[in-house]
Short mmCIF file of C-alpha atoms in Angstrom, two decimals:
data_model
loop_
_atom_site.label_atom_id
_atom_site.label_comp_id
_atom_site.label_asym_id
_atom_site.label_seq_id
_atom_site.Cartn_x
_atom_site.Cartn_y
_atom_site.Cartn_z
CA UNK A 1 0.00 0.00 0.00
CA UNK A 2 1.22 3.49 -1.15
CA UNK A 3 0.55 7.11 0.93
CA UNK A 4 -0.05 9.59 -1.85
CA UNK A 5 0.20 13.39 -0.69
CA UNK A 6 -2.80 15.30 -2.48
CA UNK A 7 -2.01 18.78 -3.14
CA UNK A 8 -5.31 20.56 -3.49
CA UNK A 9 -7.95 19.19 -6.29
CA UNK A 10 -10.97 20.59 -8.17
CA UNK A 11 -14.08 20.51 -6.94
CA UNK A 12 -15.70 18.59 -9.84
CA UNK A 13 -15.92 15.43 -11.37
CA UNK A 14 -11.48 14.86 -10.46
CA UNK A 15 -12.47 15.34 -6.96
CA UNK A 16 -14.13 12.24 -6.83
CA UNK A 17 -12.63 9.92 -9.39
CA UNK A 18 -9.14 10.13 -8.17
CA UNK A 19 -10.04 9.88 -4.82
CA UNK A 20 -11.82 6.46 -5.57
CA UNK A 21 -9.04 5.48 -8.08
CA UNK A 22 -6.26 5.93 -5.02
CA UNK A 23 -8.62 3.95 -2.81
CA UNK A 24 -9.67 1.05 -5.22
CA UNK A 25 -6.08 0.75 -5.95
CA UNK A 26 -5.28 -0.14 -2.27
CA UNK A 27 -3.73 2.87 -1.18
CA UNK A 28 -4.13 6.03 1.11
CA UNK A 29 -3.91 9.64 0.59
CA UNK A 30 -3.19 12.63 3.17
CA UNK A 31 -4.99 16.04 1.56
CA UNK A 32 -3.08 19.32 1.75
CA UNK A 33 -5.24 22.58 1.27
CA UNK A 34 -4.62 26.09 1.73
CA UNK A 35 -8.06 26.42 2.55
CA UNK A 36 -10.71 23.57 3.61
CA UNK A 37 -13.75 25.66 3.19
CA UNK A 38 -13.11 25.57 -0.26
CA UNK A 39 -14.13 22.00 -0.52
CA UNK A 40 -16.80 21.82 2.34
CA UNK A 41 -19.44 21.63 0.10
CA UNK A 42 -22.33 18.49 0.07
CA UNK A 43 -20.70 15.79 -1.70
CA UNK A 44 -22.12 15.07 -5.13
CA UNK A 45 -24.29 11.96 -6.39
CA UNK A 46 -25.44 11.71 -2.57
CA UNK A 47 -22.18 10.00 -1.76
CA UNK A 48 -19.27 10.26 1.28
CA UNK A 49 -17.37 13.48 0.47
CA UNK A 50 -14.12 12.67 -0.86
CA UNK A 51 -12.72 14.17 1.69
CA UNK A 52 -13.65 12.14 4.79
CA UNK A 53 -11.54 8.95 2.52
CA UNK A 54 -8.60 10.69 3.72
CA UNK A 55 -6.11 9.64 6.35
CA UNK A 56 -5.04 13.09 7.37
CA UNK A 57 -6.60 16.16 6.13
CA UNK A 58 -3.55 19.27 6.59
CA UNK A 59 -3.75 23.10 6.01
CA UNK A 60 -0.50 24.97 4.65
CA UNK A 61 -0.60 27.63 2.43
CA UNK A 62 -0.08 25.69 -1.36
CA UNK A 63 0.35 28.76 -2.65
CA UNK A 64 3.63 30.03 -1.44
CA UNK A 65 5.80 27.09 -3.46
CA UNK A 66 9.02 28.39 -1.54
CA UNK A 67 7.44 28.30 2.32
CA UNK A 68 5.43 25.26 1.15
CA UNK A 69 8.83 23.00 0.06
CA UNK A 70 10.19 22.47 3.92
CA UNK A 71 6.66 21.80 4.99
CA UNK A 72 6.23 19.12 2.44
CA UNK A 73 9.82 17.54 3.71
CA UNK A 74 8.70 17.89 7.09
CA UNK A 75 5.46 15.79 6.78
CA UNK A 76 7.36 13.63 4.31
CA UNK A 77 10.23 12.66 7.07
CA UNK A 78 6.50 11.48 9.28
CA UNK A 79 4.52 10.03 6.98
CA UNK A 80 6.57 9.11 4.32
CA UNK A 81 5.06 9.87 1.11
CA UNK A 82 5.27 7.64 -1.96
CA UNK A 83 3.93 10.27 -4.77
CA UNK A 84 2.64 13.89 -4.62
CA UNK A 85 -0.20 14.41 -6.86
CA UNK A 86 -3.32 16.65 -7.69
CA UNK A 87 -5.96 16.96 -9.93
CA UNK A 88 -5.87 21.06 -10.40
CA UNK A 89 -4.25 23.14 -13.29
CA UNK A 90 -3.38 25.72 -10.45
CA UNK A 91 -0.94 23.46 -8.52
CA UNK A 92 0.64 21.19 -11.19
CA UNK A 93 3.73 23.42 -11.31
CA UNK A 94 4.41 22.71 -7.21
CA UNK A 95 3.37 19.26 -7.19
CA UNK A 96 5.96 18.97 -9.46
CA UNK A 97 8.36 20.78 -7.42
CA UNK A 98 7.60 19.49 -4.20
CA UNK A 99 8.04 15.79 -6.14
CA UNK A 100 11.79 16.22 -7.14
CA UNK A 101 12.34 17.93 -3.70
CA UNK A 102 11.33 14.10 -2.11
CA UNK A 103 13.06 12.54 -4.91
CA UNK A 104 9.83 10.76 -5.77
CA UNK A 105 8.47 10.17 -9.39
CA UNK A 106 7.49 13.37 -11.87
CA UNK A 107 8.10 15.17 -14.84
CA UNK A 108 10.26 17.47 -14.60
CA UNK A 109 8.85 21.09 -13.35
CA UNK A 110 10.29 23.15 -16.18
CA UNK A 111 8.08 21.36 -18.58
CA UNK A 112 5.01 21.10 -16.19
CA UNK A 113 5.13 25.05 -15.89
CA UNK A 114 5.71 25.37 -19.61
CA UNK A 115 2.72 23.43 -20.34
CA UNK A 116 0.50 24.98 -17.58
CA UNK A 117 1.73 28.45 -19.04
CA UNK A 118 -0.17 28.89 -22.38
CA UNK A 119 2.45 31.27 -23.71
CA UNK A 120 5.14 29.20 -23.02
CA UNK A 121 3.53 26.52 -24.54
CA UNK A 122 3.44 28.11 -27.73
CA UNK A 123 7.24 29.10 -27.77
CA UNK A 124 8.20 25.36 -26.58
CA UNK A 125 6.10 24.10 -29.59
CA UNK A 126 6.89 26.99 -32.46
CA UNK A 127 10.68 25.92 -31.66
CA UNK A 128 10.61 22.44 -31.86
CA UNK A 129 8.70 22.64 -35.13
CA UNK A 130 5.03 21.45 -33.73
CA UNK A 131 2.63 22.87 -36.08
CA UNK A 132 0.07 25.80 -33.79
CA UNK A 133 -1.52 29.05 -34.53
CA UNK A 134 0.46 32.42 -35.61
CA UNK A 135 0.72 33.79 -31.87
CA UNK A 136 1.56 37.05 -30.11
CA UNK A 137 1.72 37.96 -26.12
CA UNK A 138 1.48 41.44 -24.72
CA UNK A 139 0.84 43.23 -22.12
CA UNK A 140 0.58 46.73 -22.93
CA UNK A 141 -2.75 47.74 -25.42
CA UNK A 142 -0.77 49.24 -27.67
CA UNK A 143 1.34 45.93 -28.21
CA UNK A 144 -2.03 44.22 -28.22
CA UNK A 145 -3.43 46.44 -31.07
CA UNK A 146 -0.14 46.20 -32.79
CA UNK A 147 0.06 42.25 -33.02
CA UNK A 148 -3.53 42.02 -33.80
CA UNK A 149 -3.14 43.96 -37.02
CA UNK A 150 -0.34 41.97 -38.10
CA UNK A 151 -2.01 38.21 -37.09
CA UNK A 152 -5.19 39.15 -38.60
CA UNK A 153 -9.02 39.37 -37.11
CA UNK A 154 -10.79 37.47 -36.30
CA UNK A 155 -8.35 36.38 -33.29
CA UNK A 156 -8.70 34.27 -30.24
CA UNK A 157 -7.76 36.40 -26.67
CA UNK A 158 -6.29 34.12 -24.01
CA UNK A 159 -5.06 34.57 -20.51
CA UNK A 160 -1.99 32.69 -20.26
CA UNK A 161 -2.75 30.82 -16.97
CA UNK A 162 -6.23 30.17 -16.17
CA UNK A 163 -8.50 27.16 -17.11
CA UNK A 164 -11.96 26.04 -18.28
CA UNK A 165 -12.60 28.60 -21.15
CA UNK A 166 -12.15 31.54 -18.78
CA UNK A 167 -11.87 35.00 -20.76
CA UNK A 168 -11.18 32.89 -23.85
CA UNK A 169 -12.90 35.06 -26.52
CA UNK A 170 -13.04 35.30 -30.21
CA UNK A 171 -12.27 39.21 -31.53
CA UNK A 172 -13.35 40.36 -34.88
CA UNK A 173 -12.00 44.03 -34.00
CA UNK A 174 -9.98 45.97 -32.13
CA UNK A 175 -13.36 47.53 -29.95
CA UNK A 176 -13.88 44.27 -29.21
CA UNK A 177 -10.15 43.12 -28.33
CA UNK A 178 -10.36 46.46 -26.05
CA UNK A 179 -13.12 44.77 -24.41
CA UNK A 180 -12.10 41.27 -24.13
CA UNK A 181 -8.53 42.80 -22.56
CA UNK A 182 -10.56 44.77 -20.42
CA UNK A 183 -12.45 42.14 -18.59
CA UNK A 184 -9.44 39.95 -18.16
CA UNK A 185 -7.92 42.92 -16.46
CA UNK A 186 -10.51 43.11 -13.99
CA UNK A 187 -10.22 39.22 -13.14
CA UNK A 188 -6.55 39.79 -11.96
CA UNK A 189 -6.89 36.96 -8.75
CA UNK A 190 -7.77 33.40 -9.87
CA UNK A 191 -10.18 31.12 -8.01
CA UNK A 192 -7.58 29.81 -5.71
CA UNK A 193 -6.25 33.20 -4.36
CA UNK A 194 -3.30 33.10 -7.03
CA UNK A 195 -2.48 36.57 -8.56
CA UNK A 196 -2.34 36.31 -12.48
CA UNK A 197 0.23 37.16 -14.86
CA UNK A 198 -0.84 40.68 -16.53
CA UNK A 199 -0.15 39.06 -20.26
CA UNK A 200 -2.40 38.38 -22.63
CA UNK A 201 -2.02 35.57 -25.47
CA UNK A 202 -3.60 36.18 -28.99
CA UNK A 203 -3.83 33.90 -31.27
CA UNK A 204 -4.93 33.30 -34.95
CA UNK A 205 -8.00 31.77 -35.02
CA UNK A 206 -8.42 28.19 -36.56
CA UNK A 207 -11.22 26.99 -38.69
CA UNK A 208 -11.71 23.20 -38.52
CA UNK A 209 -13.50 20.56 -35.51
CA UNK A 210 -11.74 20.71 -32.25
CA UNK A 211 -10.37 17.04 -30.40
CA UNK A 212 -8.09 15.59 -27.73
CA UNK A 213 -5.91 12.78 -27.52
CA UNK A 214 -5.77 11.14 -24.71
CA UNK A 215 -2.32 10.10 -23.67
CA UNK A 216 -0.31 8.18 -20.53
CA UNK A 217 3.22 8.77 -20.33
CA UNK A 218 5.89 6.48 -18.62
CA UNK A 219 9.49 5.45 -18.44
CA UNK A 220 10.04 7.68 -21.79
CA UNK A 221 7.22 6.64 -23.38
CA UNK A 222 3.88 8.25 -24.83
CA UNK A 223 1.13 5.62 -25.34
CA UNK A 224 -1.87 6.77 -26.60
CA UNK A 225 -5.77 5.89 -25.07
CA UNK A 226 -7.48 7.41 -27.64
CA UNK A 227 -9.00 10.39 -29.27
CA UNK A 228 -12.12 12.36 -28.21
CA UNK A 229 -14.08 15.07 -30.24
CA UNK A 230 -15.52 18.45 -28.80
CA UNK A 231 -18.52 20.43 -29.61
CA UNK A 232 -18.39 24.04 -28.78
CA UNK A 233 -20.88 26.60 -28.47
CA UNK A 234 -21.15 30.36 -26.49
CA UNK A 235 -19.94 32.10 -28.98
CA UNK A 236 -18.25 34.38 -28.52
CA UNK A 237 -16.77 32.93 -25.70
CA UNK A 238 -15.70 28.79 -26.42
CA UNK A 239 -18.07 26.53 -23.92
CA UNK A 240 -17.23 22.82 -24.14
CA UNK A 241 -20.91 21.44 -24.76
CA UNK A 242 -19.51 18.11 -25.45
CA UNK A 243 -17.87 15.41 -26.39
CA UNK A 244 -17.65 11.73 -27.61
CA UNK A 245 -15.27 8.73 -27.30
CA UNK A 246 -13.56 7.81 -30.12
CA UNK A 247 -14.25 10.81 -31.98
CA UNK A 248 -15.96 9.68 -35.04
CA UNK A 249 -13.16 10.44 -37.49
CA UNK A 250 -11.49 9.15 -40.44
CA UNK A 251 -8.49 7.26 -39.69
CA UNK A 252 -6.00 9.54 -41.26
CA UNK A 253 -7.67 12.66 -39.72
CA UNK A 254 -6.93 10.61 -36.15
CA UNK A 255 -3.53 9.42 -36.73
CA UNK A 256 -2.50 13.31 -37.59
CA UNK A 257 -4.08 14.09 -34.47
CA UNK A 258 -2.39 11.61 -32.61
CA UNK A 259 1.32 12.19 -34.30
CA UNK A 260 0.98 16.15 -33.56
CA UNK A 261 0.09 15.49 -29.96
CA UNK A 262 2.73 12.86 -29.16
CA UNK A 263 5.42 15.71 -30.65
CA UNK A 264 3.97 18.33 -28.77
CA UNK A 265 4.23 15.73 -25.77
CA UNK A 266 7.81 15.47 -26.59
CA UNK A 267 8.68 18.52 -27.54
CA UNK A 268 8.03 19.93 -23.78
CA UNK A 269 9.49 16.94 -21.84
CA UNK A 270 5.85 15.11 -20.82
CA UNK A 271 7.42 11.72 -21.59
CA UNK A 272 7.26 10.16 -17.67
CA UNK A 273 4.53 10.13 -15.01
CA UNK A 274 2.00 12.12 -16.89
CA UNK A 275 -1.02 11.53 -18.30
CA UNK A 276 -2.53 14.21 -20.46
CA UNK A 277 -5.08 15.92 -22.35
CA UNK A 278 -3.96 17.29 -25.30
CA UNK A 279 -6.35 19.58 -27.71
CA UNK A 280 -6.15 19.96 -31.31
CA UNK A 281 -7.66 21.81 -33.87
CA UNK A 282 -7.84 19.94 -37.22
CA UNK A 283 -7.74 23.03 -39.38
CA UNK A 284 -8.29 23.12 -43.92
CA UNK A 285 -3.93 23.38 -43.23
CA UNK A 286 -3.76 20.08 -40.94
CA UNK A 287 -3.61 19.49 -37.14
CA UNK A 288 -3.03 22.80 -35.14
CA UNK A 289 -1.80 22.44 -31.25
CA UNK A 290 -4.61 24.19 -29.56
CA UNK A 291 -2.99 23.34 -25.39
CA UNK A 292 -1.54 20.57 -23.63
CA UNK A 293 -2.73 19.42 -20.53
CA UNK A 294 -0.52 17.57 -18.10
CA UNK A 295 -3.41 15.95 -15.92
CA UNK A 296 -6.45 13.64 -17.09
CA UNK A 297 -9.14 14.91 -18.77
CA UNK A 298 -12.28 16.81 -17.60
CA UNK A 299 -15.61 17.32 -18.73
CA UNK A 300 -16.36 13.44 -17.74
CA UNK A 301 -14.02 12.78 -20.67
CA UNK A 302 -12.21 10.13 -18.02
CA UNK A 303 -15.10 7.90 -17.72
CA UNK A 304 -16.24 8.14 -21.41
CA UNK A 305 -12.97 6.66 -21.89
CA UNK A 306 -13.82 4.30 -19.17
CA UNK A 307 -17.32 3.18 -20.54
CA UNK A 308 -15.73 2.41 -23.38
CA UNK A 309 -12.39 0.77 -22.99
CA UNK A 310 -12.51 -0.31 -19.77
CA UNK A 311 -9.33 1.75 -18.89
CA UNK A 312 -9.57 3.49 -15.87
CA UNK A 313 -7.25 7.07 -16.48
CA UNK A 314 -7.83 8.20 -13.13
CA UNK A 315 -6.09 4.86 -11.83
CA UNK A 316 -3.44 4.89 -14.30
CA UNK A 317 -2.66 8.52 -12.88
CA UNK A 318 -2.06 7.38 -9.72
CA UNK A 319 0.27 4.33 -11.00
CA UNK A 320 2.57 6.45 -13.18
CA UNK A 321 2.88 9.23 -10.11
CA UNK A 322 4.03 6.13 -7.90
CA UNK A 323 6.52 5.22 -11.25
CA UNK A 324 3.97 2.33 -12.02
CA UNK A 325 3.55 1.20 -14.93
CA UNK A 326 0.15 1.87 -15.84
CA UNK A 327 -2.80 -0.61 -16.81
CA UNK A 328 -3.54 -0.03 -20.27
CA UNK A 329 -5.50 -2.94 -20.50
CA UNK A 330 -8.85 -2.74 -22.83
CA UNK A 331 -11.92 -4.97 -21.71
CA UNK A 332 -14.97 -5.68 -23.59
CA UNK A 333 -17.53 -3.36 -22.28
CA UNK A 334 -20.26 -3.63 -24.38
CA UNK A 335 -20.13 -0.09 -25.71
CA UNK A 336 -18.24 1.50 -29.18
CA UNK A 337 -18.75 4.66 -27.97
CA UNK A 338 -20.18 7.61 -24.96
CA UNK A 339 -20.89 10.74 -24.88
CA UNK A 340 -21.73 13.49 -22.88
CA UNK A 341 -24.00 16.69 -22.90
CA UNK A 342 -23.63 20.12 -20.95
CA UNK A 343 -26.76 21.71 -20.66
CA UNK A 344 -25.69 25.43 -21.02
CA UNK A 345 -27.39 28.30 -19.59
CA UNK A 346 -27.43 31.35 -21.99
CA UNK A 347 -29.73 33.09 -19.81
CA UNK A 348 -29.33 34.67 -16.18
CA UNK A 349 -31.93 34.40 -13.16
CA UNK A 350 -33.04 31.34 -10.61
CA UNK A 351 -33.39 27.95 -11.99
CA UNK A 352 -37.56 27.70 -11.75
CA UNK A 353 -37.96 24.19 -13.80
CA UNK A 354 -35.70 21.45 -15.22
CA UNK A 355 -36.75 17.77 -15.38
CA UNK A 356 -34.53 15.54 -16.10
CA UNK A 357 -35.52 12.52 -13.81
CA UNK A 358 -36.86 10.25 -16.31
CA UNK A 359 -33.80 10.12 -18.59
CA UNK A 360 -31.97 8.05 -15.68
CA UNK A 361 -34.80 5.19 -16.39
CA UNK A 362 -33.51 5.61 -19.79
CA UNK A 363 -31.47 2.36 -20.34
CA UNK A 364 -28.70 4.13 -22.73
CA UNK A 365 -28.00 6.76 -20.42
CA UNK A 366 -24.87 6.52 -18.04
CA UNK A 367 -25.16 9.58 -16.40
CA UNK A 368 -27.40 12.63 -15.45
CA UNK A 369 -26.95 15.18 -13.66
CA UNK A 370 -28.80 18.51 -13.09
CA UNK A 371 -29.05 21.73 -10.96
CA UNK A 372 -31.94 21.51 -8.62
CA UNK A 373 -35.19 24.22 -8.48
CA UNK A 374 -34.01 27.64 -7.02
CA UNK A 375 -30.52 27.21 -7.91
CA UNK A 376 -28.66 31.28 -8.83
CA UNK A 377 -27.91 30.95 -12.64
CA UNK A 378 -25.73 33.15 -14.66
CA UNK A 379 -24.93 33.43 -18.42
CA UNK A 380 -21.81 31.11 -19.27
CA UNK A 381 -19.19 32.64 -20.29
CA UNK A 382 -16.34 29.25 -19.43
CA UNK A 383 -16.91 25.79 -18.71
CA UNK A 384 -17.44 26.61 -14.84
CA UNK A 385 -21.45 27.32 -15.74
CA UNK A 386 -22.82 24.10 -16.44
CA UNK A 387 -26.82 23.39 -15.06
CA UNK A 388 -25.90 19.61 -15.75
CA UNK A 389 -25.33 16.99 -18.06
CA UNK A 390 -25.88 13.46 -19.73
CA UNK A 391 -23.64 11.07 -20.90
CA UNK A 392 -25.05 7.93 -23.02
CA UNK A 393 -23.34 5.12 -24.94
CA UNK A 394 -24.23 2.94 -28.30
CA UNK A 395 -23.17 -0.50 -28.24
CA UNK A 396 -23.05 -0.61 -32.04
CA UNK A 397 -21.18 2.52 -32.83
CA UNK A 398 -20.74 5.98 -32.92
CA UNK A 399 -24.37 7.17 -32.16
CA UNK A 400 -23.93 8.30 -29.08
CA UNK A 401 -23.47 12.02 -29.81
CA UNK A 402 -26.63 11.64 -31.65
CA UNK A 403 -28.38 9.93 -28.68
CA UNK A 404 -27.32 12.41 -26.12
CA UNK A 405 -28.01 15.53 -28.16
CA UNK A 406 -31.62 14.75 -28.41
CA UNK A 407 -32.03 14.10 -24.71
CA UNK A 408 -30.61 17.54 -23.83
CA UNK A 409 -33.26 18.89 -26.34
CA UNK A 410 -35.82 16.97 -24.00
CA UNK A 411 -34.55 18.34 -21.02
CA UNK A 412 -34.18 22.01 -22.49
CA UNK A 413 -37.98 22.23 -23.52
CA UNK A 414 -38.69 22.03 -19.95
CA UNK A 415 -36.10 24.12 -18.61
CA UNK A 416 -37.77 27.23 -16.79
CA UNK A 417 -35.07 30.61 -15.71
CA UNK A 418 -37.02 33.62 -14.45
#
């Protein structure tokens, strides 16, 4: 049995899964959190919170890396850690850290913090010869204006270190660059009480379906689970309303996918103890890097994978973190592909009416999941506004996108915001 040291987590879907995946794998995990109010919220699905599966639950402030380091040795020299993990974006780059400061299994931190950083992501890639988008980062407006006129509208605006879609916008102009700059100036704190880096990323914008591949790294070597598509609505902001595993894709179109991620994989260094979630843009002028993600998939992507391979990526994140090797084994599970749904609020108020009890007697459907009467509702603007979802699977092929599509239209004609 292994003691894994959990550094923080999301609140979602990861909050669960790898707590399960740590437990069902016969080991134990001690949570560190800067702040335990964050996650003393009910516990989804009518479940144990996560949290009370833990063998010590500690408070330090994750935040400061360089206070945090002797800390980490301290309980270490106690408790003896086998692996330092998490689950969040936010904390990837001291997990890392704190990792090579125990000598225990990681990638190395220089290319965890170039992949959480999206700008240096794109400088990595553009000089190892990985095909991405004509890019420019700024800080100043009149740099901004300046490198938009020479990329081109329409453009994509990015902050270079925050997740889930947040102040990602498309720009046709430079009134509405102005804008988008604006409001990611007024966001300059994330969620976790982390001050932000005043650049901004802009990017050419890429025509073509969006997908990930979904990889597991170890001992120097990228094997890859599989590729999922996206849908995306919100315009102009990009919401994730979905996905499907596989992606229903020609084979070339996947293999191209696949070959750009493993080099972008390479390219930064995320060859050991990572498994990751890299997204692509398969543009009219082939495959396009859109980010890499050194942590498993969100969105319920893990379990689609799940449903249909039988490979649990969760699990195989906790194996490579210990220096495991990981099983990749695929089992028989009755499905050829899942998807899920986001049901998408483009509207704000309080949640009067949604119904979406009878799709669980629905013998297709895996999952669903929705906001209950008199829940606060804003417009979404990221992936952090979801009212719920539904995932379904088709035993006989790639229909589930299909499938779960039309029971989100069910659900929306009953949806009620006042």
């Amino acid at each position: 049995m292994a003691h894994l040291l959990v550094v923080e987590s999301w609140v979602g879907s990861m909050s669960r899964l790898l707590p399960r995946a740590i437990r069902e794998s016969g080991h134990e995990f001690t949570f560190l959190t800067r702040d335990l109010h964050h996650y003393l919220r009910p516990a989804p699905e009518g479940v144990a919170h996560p949290l009370l599966g833990a063998r010590n639950v500690i408070t330090a402030d994750t935040n400061d890396t360089e206070a945090l380091l002797p800390q980490v040795e301290r309980l270490h020299a106690v408790f003896g850690f086998d692996a330092v993990i998490t689950s969040c974006d936010y904390y990837l780059p001291t997990v890392a850290r704190a990792a090579v400061r125990l000598g225990l299994p990681t990638p190395s931190p220089e290319a965890v913090e170039n992949a959480c950083r999206k700008d240096a992501t794109r400088r990595v890639l553009a000089d190892a010869g990985v095909p991405g988008p004509k890019f420019a980062v700024h800080e100043e407006p009149a740099g901004l204006a300046r490198a938009a006129r020479e990329i081109g509208y329409p453009l994509v605006v990015k902050p270079v270190d925050l997740c889930a879609g947040m102040y990602v916008r498309r720009v046709d102009d430079e009134e509405q660059l102005a804008a988008a700059v604006q409001a990611l100036s007024d966001f300059p704190v994330n969620a976790r009480g982390q001050r932000r880096a005043p650049l901004v990323l802009l990017e050419e914008f890429l025509d073509g379906p969006e997908v990930s591949v979904e990889t597991v790294s170890h001992a120097g070597t990228v094997q890859v689970i599989g590729v999922t598509d996206k849908s995306v609505g919100g315009a102009p902001a990009f919401i994730e309303t979905g996905h499907m595993f596989p992606a229903a894709l020609p084979a070339a179109e996947a293999e191209a996918a696949v070959r750009t991620a493993v080099g972008a994989l390479e390219a930064l260094g995320l060859t050991d103890a990572v498994v990751a979630h890299t997204e692509i843009k398969l543009t009219s002028d082939g495959p396009r890097v859109v980010e890499v993600n050194p942590r498993p998939a969100g969105n319920r992507i893990t379990e689609l994978v799940r449903h249909v391979t039988g490979i649990d990526l969760a699990a195989a994140f906790v194996d490579v973190t210990l220096g495991r090797a990981p099983d990749l084994g695929r089992t028989d599970t009755g499905l050829r592909s899942a998807a899920v749904g986001f049901l998408v609020p483009d509207t704000p108020g309080t949640l009067e009416a949604l119904d979406g009890g009878r799709l669980r007697t629905e013998p297709d459907v895996l999952e669903a999941r929705f906001a209950e009467p008199g829940t606060r509702v804003r417009a979404a603007g990221s992936n952090n506004e979801y009212l719920g979802h539904v995932m379904a699977g088709d035993p006989d092929g790639t229909g589930a996108r299909a499938r779960v599509e039309s029971l989100l239209d069910e659900v929306r004609s009953g949806l009620v915001i006042r």
